[in-house]
Short mmCIF file of C-alpha atoms in Angstrom, two decimals:
data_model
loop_
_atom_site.label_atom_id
_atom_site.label_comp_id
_atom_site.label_asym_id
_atom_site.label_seq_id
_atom_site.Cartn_x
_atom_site.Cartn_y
_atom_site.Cartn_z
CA UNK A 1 0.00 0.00 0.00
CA UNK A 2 2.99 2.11 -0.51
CA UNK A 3 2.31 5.88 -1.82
CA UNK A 4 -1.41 5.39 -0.85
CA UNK A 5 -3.23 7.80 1.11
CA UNK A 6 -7.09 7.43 2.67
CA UNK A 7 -8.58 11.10 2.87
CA UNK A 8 -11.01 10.95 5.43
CA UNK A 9 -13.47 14.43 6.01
CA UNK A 10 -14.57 15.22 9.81
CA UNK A 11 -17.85 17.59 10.10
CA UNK A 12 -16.43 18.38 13.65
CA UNK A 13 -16.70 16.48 17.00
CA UNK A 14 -19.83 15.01 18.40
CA UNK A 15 -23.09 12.79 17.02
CA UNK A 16 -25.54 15.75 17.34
CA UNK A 17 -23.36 18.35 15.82
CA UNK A 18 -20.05 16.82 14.41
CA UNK A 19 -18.81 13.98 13.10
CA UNK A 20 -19.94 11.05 15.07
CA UNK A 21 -16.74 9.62 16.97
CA UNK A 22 -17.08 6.56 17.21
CA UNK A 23 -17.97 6.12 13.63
CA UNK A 24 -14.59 8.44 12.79
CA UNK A 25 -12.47 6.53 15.11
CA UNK A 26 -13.16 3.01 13.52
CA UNK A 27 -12.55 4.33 10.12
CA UNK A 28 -9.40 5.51 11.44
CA UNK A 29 -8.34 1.99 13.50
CA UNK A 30 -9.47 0.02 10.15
CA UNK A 31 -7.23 1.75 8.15
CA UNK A 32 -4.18 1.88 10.52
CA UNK A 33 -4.60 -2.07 10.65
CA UNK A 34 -4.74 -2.48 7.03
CA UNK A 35 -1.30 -0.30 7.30
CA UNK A 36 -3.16 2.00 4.98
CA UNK A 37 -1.65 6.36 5.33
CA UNK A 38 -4.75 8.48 6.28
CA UNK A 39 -5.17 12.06 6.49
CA UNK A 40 -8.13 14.16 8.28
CA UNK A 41 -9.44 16.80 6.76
CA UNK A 42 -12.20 19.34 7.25
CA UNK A 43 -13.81 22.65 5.94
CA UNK A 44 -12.97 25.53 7.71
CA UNK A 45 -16.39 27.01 8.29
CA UNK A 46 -18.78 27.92 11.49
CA UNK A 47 -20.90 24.81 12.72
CA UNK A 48 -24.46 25.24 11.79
CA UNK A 49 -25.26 25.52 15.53
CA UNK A 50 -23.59 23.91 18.84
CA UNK A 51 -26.09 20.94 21.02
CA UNK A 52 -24.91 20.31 24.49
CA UNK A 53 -24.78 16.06 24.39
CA UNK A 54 -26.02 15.78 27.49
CA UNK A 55 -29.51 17.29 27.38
CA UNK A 56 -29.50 18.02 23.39
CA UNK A 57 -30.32 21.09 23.71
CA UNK A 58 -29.04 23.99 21.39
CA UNK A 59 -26.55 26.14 23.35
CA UNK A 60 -25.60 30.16 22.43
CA UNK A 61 -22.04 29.49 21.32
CA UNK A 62 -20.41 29.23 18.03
CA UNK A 63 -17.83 26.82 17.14
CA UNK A 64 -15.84 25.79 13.91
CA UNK A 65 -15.88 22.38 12.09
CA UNK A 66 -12.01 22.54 11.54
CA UNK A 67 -11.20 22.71 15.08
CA UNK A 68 -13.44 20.76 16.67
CA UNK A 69 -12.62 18.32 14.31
CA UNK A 70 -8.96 18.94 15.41
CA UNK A 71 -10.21 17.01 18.57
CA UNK A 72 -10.82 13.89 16.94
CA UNK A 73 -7.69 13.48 14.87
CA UNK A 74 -5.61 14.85 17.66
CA UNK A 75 -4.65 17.94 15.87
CA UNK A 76 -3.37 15.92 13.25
CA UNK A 77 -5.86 17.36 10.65
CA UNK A 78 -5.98 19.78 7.51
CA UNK A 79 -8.01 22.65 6.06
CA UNK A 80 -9.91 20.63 2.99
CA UNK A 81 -9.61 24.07 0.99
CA UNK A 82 -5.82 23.18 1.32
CA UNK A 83 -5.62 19.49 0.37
CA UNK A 84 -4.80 18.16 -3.22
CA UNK A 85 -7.26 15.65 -4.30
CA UNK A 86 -4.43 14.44 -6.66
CA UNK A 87 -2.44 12.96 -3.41
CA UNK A 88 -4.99 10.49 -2.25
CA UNK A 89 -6.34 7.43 -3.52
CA UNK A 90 -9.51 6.93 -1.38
CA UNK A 91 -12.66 9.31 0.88
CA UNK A 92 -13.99 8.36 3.19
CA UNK A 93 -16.77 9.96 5.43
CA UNK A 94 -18.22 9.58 8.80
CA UNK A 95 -21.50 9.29 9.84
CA UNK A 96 -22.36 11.87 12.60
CA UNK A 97 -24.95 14.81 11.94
CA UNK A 98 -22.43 17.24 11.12
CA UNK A 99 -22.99 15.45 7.44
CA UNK A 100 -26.27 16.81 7.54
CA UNK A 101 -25.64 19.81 9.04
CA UNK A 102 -21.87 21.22 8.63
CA UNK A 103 -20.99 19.65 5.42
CA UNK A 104 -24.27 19.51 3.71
CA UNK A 105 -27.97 21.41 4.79
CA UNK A 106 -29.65 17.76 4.51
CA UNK A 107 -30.89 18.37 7.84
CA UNK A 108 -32.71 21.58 7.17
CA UNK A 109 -33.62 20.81 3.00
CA UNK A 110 -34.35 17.57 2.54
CA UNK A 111 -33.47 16.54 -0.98
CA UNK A 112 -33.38 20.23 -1.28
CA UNK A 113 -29.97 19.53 -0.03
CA UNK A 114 -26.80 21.46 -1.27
CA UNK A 115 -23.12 20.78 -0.34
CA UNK A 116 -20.58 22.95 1.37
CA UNK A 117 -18.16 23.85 -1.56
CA UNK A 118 -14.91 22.46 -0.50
CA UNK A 119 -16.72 18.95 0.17
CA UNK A 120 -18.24 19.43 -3.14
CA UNK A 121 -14.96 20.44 -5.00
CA UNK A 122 -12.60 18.19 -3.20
CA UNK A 123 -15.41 15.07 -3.87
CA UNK A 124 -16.09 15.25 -7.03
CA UNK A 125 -11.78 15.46 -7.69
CA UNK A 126 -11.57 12.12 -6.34
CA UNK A 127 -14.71 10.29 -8.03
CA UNK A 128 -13.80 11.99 -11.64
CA UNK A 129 -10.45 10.69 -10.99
CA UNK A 130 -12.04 6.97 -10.73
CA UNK A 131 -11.00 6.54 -7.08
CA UNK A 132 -13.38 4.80 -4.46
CA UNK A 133 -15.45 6.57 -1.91
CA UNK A 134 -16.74 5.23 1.28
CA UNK A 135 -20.11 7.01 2.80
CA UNK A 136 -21.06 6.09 6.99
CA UNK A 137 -24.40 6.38 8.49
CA UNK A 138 -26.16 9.77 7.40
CA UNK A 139 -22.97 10.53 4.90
CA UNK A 140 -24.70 8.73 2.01
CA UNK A 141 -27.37 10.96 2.19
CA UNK A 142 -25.09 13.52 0.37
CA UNK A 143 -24.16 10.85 -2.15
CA UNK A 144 -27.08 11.99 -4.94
CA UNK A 145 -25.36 15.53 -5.08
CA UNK A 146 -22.00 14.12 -4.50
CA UNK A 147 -21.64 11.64 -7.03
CA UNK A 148 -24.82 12.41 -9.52
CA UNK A 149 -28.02 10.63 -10.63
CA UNK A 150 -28.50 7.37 -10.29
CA UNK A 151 -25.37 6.42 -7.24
CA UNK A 152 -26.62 3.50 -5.30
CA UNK A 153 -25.92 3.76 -1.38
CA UNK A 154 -27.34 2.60 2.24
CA UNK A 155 -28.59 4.26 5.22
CA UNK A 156 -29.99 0.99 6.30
CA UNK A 157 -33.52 1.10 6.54
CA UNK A 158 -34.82 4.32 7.38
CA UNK A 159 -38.07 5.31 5.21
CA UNK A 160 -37.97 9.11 5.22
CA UNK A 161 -33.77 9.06 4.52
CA UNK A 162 -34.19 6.59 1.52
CA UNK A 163 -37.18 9.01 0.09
CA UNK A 164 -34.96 11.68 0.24
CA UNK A 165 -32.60 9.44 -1.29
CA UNK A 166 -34.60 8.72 -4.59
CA UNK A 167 -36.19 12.07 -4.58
CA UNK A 168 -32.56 13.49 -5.29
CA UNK A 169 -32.22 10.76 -8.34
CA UNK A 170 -30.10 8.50 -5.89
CA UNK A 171 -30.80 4.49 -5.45
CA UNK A 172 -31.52 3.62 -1.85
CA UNK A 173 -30.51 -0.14 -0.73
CA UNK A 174 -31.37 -1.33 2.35
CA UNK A 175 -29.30 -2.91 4.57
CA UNK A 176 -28.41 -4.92 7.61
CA UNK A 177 -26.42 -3.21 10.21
CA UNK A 178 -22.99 -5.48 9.67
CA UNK A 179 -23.05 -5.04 6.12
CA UNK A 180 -22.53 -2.60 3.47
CA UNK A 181 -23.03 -1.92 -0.29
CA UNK A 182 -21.13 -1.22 -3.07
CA UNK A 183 -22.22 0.20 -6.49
CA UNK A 184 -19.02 -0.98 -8.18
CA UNK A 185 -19.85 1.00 -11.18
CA UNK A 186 -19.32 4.19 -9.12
CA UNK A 187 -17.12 2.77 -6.47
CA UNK A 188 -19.21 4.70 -4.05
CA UNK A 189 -19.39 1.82 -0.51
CA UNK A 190 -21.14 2.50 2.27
CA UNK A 191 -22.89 1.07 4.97
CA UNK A 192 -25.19 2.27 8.29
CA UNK A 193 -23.56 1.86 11.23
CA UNK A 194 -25.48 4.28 14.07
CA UNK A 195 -28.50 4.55 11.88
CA UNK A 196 -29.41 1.04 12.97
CA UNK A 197 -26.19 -0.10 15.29
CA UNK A 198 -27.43 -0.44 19.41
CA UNK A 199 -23.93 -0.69 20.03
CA UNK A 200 -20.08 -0.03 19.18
CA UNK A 201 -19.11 -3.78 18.23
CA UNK A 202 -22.23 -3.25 15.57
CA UNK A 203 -20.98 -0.65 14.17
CA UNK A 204 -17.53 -1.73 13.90
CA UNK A 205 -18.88 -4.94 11.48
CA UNK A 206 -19.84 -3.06 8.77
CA UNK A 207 -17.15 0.02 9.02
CA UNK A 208 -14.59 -2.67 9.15
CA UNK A 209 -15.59 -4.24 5.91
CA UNK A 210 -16.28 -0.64 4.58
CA UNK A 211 -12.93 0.22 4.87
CA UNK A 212 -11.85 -3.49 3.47
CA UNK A 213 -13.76 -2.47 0.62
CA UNK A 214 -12.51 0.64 0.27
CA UNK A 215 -8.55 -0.82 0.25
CA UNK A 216 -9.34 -3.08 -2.29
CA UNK A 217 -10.85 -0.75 -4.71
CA UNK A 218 -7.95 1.44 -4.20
#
């Protein structure tokens, strides 16, 4: 795996606002056990808002998706306005709402949806350039808008999600919560993780053969 680098883009630090960590951390352990090179990456931008995780309630602070993210790469991380899609040969993205919030407006629009521009940009680099893209829990969402018309992804089996899905011209697939799918035409993988794992060691199934997928495509 020499020369190979994983890109993977953070929406910040926490399920209800961020990236979701557990999510980002396995993506990270998968790779580092594959003795794949990574790099985190994130836009710098102002979080759509800031939820306190222990009541979820919307506190009267702003924060910034670059350095909260900074938190879960242990300031290992870089602006995404910065990085050269040329350098890697893989995305990935975390689940976490800060997909639907920080990096896209999902959570506001609906398949109204529109992407932050670096995300956008830096995306579209890597899947024009034939190179494989992994999308966790809410992340495949973005993956109509992403990738175009007709990419086939998972969020599992949530109704409302895989409406949105189709409405934006995307192919939902459902899916158990230790699997994944791949539409190999598109090299687009993903799988659902906390939209349908109870607990860590589910998640970790299907983010584990995610990232296998991933390496393989590479």
């Amino acid at each position: 795996m020499q020369n190979k680098k994983v890109a993977v883009i953070l929406s910040g630090c926490g399920v209800f606002d961020g990236a979701e960590i557990y999510e980002s951390t396995l993506v990270l352990l998968a790779l580092d056990q594959a003795q794949v090179e990574y790099e985190c990456l994130a836009p710098n931008i102002d979080q759509m808002h800031v939820i306190n995780h222990l009541t979820g309630e919307e506190m009267p602070e702003k924060r910034n998706v670059l350095i909260e993210a900074a938190r879960l790469a242990r300031g290992q991380i870089k602006d995404l306005a910065e990085a050269n899609p040329a350098e890697y040969s893989a995305l990935i993205f975390p689940g976490g709402f800060g997909a639907a919030k920080n990096l896209s407006n999902f959570a506001t629009q609906g398949a109204d949806l529109s992407i932050q521009p670096d995300v956008l940009n830096f995306t579209q680099a890597i899947h024009q350039a034939g190179k494989p893209i992994g999308l966790i829990c809410i992340a495949p969402a973005m993956a109509p808008k992403l990738i175009g018309p007709g990419t086939q992804c998972t969020i599992g089996t949530d109704a409302g999600v895989a409406q949105a899905i189709e409405q934006m011209g995307g192919q939902h697939v459902a899916c158990e919560v230790g699997s994944f799918h791949i539409d190999e035409a598109r090299k687009v993988v993903s799988t659902p993780a906390y939209m349908l794992a109870g607990r860590i060691s589910e998640a970790a199934e299907g983010i584990q053969k995610l990232v296998q997928a991933v390496i393989k495509m590479m």
